[in-house]
Every structure is written in structure tokens, then in C-alpha cells.
Short mmCIF file of C-alpha atoms and ligand atoms in Angstrom, two decimals:
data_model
loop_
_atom_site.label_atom_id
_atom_site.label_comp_id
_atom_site.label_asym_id
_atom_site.label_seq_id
_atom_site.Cartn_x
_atom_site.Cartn_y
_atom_site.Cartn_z
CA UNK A 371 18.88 226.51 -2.03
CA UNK A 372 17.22 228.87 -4.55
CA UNK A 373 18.38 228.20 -8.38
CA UNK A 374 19.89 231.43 -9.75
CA UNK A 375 18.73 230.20 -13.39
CA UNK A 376 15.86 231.81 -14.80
CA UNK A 377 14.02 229.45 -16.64
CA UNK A 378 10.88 229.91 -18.55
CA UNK A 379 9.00 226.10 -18.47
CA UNK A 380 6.61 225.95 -21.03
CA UNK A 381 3.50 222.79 -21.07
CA UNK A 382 0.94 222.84 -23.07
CA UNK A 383 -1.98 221.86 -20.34
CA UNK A 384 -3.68 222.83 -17.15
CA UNK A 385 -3.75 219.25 -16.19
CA UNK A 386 -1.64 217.30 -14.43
CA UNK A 387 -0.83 213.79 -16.23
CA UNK A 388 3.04 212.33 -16.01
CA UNK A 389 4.97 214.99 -17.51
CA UNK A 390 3.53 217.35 -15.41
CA UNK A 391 4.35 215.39 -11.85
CA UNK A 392 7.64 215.33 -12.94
CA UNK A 393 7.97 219.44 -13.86
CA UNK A 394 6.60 219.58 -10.37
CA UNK A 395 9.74 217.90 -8.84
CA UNK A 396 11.60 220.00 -11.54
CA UNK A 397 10.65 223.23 -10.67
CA UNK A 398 11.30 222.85 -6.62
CA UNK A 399 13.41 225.63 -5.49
CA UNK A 400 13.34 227.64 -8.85
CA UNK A 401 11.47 230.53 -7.41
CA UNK A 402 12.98 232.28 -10.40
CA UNK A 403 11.36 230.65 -12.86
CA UNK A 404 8.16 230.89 -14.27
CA UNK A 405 5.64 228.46 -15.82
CA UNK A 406 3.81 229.47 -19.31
CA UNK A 407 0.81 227.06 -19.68
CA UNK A 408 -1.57 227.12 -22.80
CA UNK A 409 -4.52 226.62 -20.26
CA UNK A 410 -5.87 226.90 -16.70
CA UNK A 411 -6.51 224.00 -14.29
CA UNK A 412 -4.95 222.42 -11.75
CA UNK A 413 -1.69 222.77 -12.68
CA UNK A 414 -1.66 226.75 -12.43
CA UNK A 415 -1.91 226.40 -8.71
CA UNK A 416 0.31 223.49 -8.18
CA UNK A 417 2.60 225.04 -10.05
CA UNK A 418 1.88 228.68 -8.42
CA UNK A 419 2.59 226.90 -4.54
CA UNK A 420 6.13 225.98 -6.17
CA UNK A 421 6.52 229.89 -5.51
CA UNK A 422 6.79 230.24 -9.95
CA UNK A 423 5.48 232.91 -11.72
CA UNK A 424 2.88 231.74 -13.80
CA UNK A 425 1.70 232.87 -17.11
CA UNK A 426 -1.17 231.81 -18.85
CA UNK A 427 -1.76 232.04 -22.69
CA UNK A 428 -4.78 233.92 -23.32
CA UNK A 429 -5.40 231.87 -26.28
CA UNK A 430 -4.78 228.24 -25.59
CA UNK A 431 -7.28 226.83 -23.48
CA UNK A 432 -8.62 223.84 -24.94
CA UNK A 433 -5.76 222.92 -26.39
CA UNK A 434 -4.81 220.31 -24.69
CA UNK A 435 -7.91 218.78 -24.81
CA UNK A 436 -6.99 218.38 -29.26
CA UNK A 437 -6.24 214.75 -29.87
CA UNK A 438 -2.57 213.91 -30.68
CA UNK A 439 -3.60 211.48 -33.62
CA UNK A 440 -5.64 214.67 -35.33
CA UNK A 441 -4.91 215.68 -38.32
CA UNK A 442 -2.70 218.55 -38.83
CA UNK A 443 -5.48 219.96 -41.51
CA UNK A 444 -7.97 219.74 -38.81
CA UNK A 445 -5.57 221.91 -36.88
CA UNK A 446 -5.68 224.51 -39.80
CA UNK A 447 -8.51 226.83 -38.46
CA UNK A 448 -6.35 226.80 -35.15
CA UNK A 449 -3.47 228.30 -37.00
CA UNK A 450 -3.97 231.82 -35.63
CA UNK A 451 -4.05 230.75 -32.10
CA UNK A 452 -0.96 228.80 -32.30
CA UNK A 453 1.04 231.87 -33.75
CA UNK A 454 -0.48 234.03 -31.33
CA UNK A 455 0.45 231.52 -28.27
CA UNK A 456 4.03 231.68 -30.13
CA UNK A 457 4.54 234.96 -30.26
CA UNK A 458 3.42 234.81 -26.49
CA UNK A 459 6.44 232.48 -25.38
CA UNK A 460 8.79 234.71 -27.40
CA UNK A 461 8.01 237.84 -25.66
CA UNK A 462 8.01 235.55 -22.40
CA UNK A 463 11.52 234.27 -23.31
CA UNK A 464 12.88 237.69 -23.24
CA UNK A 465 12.60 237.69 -19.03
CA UNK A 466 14.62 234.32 -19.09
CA UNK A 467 17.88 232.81 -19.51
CA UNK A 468 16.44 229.42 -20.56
CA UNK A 469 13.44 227.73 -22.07
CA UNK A 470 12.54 224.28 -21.74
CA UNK A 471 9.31 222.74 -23.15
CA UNK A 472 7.82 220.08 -21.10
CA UNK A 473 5.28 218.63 -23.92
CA UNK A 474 5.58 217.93 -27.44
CA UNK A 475 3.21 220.28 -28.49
CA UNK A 476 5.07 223.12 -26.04
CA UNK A 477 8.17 221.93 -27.76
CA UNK A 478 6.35 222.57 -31.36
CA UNK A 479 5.71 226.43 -30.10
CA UNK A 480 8.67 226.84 -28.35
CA UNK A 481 10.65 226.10 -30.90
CA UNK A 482 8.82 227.99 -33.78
CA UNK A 483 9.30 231.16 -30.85
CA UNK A 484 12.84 230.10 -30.69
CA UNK A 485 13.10 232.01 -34.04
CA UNK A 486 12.36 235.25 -32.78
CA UNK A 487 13.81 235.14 -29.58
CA UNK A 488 16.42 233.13 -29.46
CA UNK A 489 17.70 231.30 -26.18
CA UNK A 490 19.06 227.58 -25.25
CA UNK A 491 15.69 225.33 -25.45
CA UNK A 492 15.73 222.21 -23.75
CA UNK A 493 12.74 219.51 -24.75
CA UNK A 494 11.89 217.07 -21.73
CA UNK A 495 10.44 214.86 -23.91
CA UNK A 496 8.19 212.26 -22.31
CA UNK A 497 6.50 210.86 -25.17
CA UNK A 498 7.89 207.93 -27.49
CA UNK A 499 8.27 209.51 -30.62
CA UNK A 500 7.31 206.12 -32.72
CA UNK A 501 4.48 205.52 -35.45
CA UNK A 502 2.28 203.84 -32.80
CA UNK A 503 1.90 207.02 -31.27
CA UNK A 504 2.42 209.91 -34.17
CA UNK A 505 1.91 210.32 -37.60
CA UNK A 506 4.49 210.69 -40.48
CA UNK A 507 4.28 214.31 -40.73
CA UNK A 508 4.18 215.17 -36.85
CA UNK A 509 7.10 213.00 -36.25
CA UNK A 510 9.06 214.95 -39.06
CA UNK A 511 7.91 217.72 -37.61
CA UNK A 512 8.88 217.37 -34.80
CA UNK A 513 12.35 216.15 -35.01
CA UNK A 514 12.96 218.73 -37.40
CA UNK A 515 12.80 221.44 -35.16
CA UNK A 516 14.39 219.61 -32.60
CA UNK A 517 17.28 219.07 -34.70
CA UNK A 518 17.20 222.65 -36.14
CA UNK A 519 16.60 224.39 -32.35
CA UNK A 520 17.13 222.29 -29.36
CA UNK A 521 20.04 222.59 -27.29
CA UNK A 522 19.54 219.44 -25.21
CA UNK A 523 16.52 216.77 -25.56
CA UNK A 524 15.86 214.92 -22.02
CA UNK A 525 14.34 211.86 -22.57
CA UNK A 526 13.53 209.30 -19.62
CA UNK A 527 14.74 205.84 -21.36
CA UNK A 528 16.80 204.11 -23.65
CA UNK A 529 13.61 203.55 -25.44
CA UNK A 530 12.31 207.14 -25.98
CA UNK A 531 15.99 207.70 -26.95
CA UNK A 532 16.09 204.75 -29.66
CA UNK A 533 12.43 206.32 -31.08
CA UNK A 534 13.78 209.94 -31.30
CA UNK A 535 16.70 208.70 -32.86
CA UNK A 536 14.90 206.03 -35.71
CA UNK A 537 12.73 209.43 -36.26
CA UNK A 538 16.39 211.27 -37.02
CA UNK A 539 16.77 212.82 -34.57
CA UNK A 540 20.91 214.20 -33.77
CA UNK A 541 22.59 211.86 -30.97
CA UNK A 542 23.99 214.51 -29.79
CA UNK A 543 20.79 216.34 -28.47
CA UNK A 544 19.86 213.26 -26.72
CA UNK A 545 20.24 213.21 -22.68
CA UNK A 546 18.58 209.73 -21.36
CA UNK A 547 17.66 211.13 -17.41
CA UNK A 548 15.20 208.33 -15.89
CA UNK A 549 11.95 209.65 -14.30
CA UNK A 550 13.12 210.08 -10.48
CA UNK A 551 10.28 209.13 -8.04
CA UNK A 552 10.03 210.01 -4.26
CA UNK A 553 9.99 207.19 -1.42
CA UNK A 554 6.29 206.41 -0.62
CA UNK A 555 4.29 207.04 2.78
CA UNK A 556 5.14 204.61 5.44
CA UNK A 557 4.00 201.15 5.46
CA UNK A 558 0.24 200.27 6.60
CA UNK A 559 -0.79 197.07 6.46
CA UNK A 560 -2.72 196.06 3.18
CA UNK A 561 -5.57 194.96 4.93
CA UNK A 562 -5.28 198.70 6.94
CA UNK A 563 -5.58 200.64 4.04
CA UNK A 564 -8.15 198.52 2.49
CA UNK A 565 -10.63 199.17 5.10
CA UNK A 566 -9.18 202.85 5.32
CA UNK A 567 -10.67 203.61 1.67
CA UNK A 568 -13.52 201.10 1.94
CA UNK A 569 -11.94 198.80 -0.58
CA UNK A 570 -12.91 194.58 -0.53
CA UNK A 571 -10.56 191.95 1.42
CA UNK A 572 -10.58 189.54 -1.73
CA UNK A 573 -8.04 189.33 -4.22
CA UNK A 574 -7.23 193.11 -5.71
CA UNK A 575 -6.02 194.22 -8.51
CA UNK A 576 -5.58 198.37 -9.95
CA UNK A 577 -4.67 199.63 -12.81
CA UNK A 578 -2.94 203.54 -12.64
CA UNK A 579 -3.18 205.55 -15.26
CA UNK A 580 -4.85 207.97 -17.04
CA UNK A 581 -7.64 206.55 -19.09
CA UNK A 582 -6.50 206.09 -22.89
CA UNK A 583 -7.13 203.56 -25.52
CA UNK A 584 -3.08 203.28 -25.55
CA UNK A 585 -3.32 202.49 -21.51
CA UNK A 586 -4.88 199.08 -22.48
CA UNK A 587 -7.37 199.32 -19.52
CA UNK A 588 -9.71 197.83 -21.60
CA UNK A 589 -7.36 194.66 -22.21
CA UNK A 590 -7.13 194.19 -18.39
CA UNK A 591 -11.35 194.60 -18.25
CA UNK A 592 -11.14 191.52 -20.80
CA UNK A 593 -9.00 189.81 -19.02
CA UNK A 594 -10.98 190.56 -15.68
CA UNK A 595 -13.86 188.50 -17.46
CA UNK A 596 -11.67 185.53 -16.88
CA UNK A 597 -11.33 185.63 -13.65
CA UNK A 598 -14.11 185.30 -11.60
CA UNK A 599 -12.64 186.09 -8.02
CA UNK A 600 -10.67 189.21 -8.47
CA UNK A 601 -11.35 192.19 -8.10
CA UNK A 602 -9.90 195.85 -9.52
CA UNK A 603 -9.37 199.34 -9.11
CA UNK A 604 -9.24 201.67 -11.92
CA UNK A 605 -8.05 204.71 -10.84
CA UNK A 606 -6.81 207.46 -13.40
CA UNK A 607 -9.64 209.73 -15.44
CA UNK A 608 -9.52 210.94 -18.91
CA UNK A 609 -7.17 214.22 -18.73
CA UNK A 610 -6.28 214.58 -22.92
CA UNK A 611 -9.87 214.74 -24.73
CA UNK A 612 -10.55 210.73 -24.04
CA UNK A 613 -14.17 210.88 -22.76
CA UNK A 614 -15.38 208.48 -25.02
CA UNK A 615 -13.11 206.05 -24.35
CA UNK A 616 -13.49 206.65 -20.61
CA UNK A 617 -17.52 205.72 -21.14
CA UNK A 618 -16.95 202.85 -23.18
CA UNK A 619 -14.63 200.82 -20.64
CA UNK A 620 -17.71 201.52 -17.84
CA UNK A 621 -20.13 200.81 -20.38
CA UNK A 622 -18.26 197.30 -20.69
CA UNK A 623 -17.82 196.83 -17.19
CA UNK A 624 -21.52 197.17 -16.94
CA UNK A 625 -22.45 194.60 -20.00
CA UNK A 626 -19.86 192.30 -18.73
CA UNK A 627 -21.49 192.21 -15.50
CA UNK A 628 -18.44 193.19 -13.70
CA UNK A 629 -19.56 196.39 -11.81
CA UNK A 630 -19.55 194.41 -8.46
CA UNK A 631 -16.30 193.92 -8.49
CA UNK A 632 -14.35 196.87 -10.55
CA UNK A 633 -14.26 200.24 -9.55
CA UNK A 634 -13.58 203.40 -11.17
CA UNK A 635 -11.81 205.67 -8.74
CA UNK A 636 -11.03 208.39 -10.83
CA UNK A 637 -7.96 211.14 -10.77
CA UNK A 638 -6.97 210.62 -7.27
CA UNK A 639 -3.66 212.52 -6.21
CA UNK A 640 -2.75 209.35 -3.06
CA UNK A 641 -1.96 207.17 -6.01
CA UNK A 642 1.51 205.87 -4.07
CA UNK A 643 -1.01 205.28 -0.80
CA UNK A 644 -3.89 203.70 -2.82
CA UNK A 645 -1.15 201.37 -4.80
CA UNK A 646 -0.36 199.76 -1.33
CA UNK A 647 -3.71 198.46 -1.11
CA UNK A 648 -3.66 196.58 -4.06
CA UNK A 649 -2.19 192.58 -3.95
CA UNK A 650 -0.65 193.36 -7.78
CA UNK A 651 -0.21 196.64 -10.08
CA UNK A 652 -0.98 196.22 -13.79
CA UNK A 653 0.09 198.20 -16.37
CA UNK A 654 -1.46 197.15 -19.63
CA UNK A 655 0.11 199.12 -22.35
CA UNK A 656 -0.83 198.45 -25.54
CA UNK A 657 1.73 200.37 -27.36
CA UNK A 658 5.41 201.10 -26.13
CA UNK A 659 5.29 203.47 -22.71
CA UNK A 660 8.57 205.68 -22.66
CA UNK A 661 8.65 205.54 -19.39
CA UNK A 662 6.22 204.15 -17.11
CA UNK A 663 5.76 205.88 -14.03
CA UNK A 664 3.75 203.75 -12.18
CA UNK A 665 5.98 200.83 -12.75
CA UNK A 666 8.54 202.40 -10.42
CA UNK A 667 6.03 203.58 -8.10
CA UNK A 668 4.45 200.09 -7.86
CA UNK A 669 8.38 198.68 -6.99
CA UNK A 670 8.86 201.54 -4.73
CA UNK A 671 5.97 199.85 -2.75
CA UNK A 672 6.47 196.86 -2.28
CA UNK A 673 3.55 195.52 -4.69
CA UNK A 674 4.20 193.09 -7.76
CA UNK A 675 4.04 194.57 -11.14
CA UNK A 676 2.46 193.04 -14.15
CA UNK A 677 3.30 195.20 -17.31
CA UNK A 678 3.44 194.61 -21.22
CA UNK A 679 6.42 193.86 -22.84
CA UNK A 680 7.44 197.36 -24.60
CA UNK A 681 9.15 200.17 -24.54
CA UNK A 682 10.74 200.93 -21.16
CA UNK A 683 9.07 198.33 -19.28
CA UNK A 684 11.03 195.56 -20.04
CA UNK A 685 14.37 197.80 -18.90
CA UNK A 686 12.58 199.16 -15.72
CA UNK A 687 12.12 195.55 -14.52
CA UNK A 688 15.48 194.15 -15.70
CA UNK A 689 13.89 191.79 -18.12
CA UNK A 690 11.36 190.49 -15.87
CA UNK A 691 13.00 189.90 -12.96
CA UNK A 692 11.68 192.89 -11.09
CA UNK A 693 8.05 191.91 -12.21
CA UNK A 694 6.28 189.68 -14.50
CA UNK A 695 6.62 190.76 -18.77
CA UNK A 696 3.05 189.66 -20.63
CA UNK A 697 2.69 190.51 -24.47
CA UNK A 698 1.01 193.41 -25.00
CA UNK A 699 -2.78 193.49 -25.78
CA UNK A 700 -3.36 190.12 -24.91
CA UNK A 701 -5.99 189.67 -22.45
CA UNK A 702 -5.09 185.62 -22.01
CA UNK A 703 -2.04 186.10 -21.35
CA UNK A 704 -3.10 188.94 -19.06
CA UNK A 705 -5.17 186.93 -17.15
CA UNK A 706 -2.76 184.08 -16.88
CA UNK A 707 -0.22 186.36 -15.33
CA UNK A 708 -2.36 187.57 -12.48
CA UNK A 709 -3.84 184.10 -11.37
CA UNK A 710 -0.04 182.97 -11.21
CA UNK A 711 1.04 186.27 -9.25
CA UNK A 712 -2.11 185.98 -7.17
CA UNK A 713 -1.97 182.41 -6.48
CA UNK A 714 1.68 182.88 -4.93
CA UNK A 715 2.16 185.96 -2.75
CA UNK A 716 4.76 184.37 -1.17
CA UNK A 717 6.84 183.22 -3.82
CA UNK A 718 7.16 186.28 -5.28
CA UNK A 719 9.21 187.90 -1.85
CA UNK A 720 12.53 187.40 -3.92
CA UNK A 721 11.15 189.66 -6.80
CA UNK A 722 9.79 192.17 -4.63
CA UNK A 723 12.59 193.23 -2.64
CA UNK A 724 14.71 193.21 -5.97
CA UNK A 725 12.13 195.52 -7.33
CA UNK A 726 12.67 197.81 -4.58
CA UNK A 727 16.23 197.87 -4.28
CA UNK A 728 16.36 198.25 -7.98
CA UNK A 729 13.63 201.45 -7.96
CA UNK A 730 15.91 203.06 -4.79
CA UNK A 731 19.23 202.35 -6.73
CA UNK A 732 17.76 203.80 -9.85
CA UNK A 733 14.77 206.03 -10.19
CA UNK A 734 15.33 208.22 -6.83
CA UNK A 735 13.88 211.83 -7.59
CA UNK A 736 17.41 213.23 -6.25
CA UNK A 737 18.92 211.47 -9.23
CA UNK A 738 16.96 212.57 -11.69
CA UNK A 739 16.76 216.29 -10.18
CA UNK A 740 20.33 216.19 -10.05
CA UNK A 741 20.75 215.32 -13.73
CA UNK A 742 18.55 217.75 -14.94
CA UNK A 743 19.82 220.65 -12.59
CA UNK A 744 23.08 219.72 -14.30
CA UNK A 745 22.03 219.90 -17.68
CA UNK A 746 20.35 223.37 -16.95
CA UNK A 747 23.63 225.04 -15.46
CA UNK A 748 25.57 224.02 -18.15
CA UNK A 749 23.48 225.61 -20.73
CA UNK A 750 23.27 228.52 -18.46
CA UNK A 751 27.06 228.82 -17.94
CA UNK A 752 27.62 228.27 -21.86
CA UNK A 753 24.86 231.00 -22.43
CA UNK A 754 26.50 233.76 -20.08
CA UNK A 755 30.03 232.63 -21.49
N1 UDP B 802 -1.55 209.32 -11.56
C1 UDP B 802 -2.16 210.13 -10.62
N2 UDP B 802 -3.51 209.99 -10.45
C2 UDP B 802 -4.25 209.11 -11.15
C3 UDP B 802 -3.61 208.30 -12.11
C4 UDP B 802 -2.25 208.44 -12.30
O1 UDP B 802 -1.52 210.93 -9.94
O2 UDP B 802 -5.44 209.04 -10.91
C5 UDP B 802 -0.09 209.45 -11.72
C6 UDP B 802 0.66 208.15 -11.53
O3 UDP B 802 0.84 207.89 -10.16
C7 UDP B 802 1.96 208.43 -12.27
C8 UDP B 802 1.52 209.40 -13.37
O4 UDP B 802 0.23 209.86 -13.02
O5 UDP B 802 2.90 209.06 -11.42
C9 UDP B 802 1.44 208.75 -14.72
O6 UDP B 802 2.71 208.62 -15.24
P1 UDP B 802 3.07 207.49 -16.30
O7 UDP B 802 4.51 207.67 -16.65
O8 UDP B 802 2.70 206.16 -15.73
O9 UDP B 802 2.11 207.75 -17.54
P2 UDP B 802 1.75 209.08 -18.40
O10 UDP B 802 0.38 209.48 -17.95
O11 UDP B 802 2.78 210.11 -18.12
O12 UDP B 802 1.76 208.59 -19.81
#
């Protein structure tokens, strides 16, 4: 059934990281809606086959690419473009009942535009607003305006809410809706799908997730070192301006002598498919992941998860017993972890089909669709009341 709001989604990027798989589900069945994105890329045309009308900034590409620990004075000469892309959403707003900012830095825009044109703004925010990840002044920023023009801030976990808060953030903005995933493809055998993509028989391991210093994929490369039997997938690509990062972790796999047994697969889109292949998921976080994804995705398939101990992890596998906790940014402990989940496949049956049950139960995409649909006719009904 079509939605009868009109919402105007805002995201800073063309690209399509976390935040943007979940405006995806988001935006099903909003035909009218529209999409304003700082940039091209793929995005535009995922977005566009969701049947939205999409508007592009004319003076935001590149944008996204702009660090999120830059300084704010490097962002000076930029100043122009950001009030031009603001007065852009505010003459966008004008068509729509509803604006809701998918990305901190839409949320920055939208907000300032929230000024001039004044409508309910929602902020999905997916980021962990916490001084591992911000700056003083951006997180004052940002929870300034939030506090001054949100209507409703959707965050995905108890976490993300606690940050937002400790950052001042009002209570009262704050809507905890966990990320809602889909049911994977049906079950192929592991040894299948291995041969399917041309992957090795031995022991597998894959890390999924954008490359990023913060991602830790470098921890599980150390911890790789270790362990001279396993092997590993890195899949994921640099998508926010972390090229240099991106070289450095093949540049180590080379000097370690590992490149015959990891593999850099890149932005694939089959990640639920290729996740099946592997004989455990790890998810090396080095700094507190408001959400998580692949955790979920990882449970949803029946494949053990080894994740850091922080932020929502810990609460998406119930304290550990929906996968194995490891301190973060430890690559001994790392390693420890996946020679003991290795070593026992089947001990580990228990866990699994808790996992499952537990990402079913919990982080279904109706759920979370419903929640949000909720929260976007209510603001609609209080705005036509
Ligand atoms: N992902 C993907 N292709 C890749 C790597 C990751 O589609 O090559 C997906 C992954 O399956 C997950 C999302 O990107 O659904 C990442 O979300 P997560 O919450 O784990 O991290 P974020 O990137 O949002 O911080």
C-alpha cells in the first residue's frame, strides 16, 4: 500500500554504506516521497527504482567523501556550499509534509534549513554520538540543533541512545527502533557456495564492513598472523574518503606474507549469500558500533559471530550468549576467540540457533518498518492537526 505521507529524505552521500541499506527498506512503498542527496552514485538509482523522486544538490558532490574527524576550520572554505545545499533542502521542504535526515551531516543542513522552512524533522541517527567518534564542538553541534529542531531522533540501540543523551541531548526526542534486517536466501551448503564463488575448503573467516580504521580490520589482519591455517575474506571497500587506510591493510597483508590466504573482495551487494560461506563472522570494532548490522545478518545465517565488546554488540548478542564478546583492539584475544570457535563447530549448535531465534524475534525489517512508519504518521497527523 502506497504511504500518503510526503516525505522529503535527506543523506548526505551517493554511496550506499549502513544508513543507506536501511533508508532503502525505509522508503519502500513511499512513491510520494523524494530523496535529496548531496551527491551522485549508486544510491541515486537505488533509490530512483524505489519509484522516489530524486533530487540532487548541485553543489555537494564530494562531500561525503570530507572526513568526519576534520576540522570544522578546514570546513571554512566549504561554507558557501553548505548554505547553498541548505537553502536547497528548504526550498525542497516546501513540496513535503515531512523531513527526515538520514546522516549526521544531512541532519546538520536539515536542520539549519529547518529555520527557513519550517516542518517536523526527524534524525535517523545511525552514528554513536561519543568522543571516540566526534569532536567537542561537532558533538555540541550537533545536539544543539537536535535539541533546538528535531521532532523525533530514531536511533537503533540503547547505546546510540545513552551517547546522544551523555552529549545532552532531550529524552524526549529519543525513539530507540533496532535496525530491522530481511531473512537471507535459502540455505546452500557451505561447501556449495564456497566452490560457487571460488573460495578455499580450509578454515574461513570474513570480515563485513566497510573499510575504516574504526572497523578494526586491521586488528583481525594481526590477529590472522597468529594463525597459520585460516583463512579470510575481507569484503567491504572504502566508501567515506578512507583510501589510505584501505592501501595500508593490503600493504600489510602483503609484508605479513598473508596474501595467500586473505582476500579482499571489495563492495559486494550478496553480502547475506557470501556470509554463508564463511565458518565464523568477525566484527572487529575498535570503537563502540551503534548498531552493527552485520552482527544480525551473521545470526540471521546461521554463522557464529565474533565481535568486540562495545556499544550495541554486547546487547545484540545478549551478553555473549548469541556469539562470542572479545575486548576490543586486541588482536590476542582476537585470535584466541577464533581458534576456540573454529576448533568446535559443533559445540557451538546451542549458540547458533539462539542467535537466530533471537535475530527473527528481534531485528525483523517488518519491525523496524513498522516502528518507523509509526513514528512518521504521527508527526504527520500532529502536523495536519
Ligand atoms: N555491506 C555491503 N557490502 C559490503 C560490505 C558491507 O552491502 O561490501 C553491508 C553489510 O552487509 C551491512 C552494512 O553494509 O548491512 C553495514 O552496516 P553496519 O551497521 O554493519 O555498519 P556501517 O557501515 O553502517 O557503520
Amino acid at each position: 500500500m502506497m504511504s500518503a505521507e510526503r516525505v522529503l529524505f535527506v543523506d548526505h552521500t551517493g554511496q550506499i554504506g549502513g544508513a543507506e541499506l536501511i533508508l532503502l527498506d525505509v522508503v519502500e512503498g513511499r512513491e510520494r516521497s523524494s530523496a535529496f542527496l548531496f551527491e551522485q552514485g549508486p544510491l541515486s538509482k537505488a533509490l530512483a527504482d524505489k519509484q522516489l523522486k530524486l533530487i540532487t544538490s548541485k553543489w555537494g558532490q564530494g562531500l561525503s567523501q570530507f572526513r568526519r574527524d576534520s576540522s570544522w576550520l578546514t570546513a571554512l572554505p566549504l561554507a558557501g556550499r553548505l548554505a547553498a545545499i541548505i537553502v536547497e533542502i528548504a526550498r525542497a521542504s516546501r513540496t513535503h509534509d515531512i523531513v527526515y535526515a538520514n546522516s549526521q551531516k544531512a541532519f546538520v543542513l536539515a536542520a539549519i534549513a529547518n529555520m527557513l522552512v519550517r516542518r517536523p524533522l526527524i534524525w535517523h541517527l545511525h552514528d554513536i554520538i561519543s568522543p571516540e567518534h566526534f569532536g567537542a564542538v561537532q558533538r555540541r553541534v550537533q545536539v544543539a540543533l537536535a535539541n533546538a529542531r528535531a521532532t523525533k531522533v530514531i536511533v537503533p540501540s540503547q547505546a546510540a541512545a545513552a551517547a546522544f543523551m551523555a552529549a545532552g541531548g532531550r529524552r524526549d526526542l529519543v525513539e530507540i527502533v533496532p535496525n530491522g534486517l530481511a531473512l537471507p536466501p535459502e540455505p546452500r551448503s557451505r561447501s556449495e557456495l564456497r566452490q560457487a564463488l571460488g573460495l578455499p575448503a580450509g578454515p574461513l573467516v570474513g570480515v563485513f564492513s566497510r573499510l575504516a580504521p574504526w572497523k578494526g580490520q586491521h586488528v583481525l589482519i594481526e590477529a590472522l598472523a597468529t594463525l597459520p591455517n585460516v583463512g579470510c575474506i575481507i569484503v567491504g571497500d572504502a566508501l567515506f574518503g578512507e583510501q589510505a587506510y584501505a592501501a595500508e591493510l593490503k600493504q600489510t597483508v602483503l609484508e605479513r606474507g598473508l596474501a595467500d590466504r586473505v582476500r579482499f573482495l571489495g563492495h559486494r551487494r550478496d553480502v547475506p549469500t557470501l556470509m554463508k560461506a564463511v565458518d565464523a563472522m568477525v566484527h572487529p570494532s575498535i570503537d563502540p558500533e551503534p548498531f552493527g548490522r552485520t552482527l544480525v545478518e551473521a545470526m540471521l545465517a546461521g554463522v557464529p559471530v565474533i565481535a568486540t565488546d562495545a556499544g550495541a554488540a554486547p546487547d545484540i548478542l545478549d551478553g555473549g550468549r548469541a556469539g562470542t564478546l572479545v575486548p576490543p583492539n586486541d588482536p590476542q584475544a582476537l585470535a584466541k576467540a577464533i581458534a576456540s570457535v573454529l576448533a568446535q563447530p559443533d559445540a557451538l549448535s546451542g549458540q547458533l540457533e539462539y542467535a537466530s531465534g533471537r535475530a527473527r524475534a528481534q531485528y525483523g525489517v517488518t519491525r523496524m518498518l513498522d516502528a518507523i512508519g509509526l513514528v512518521i504518521r504521527k508527526l504527520q497527523a500532529g502536523a495536519t492537526a
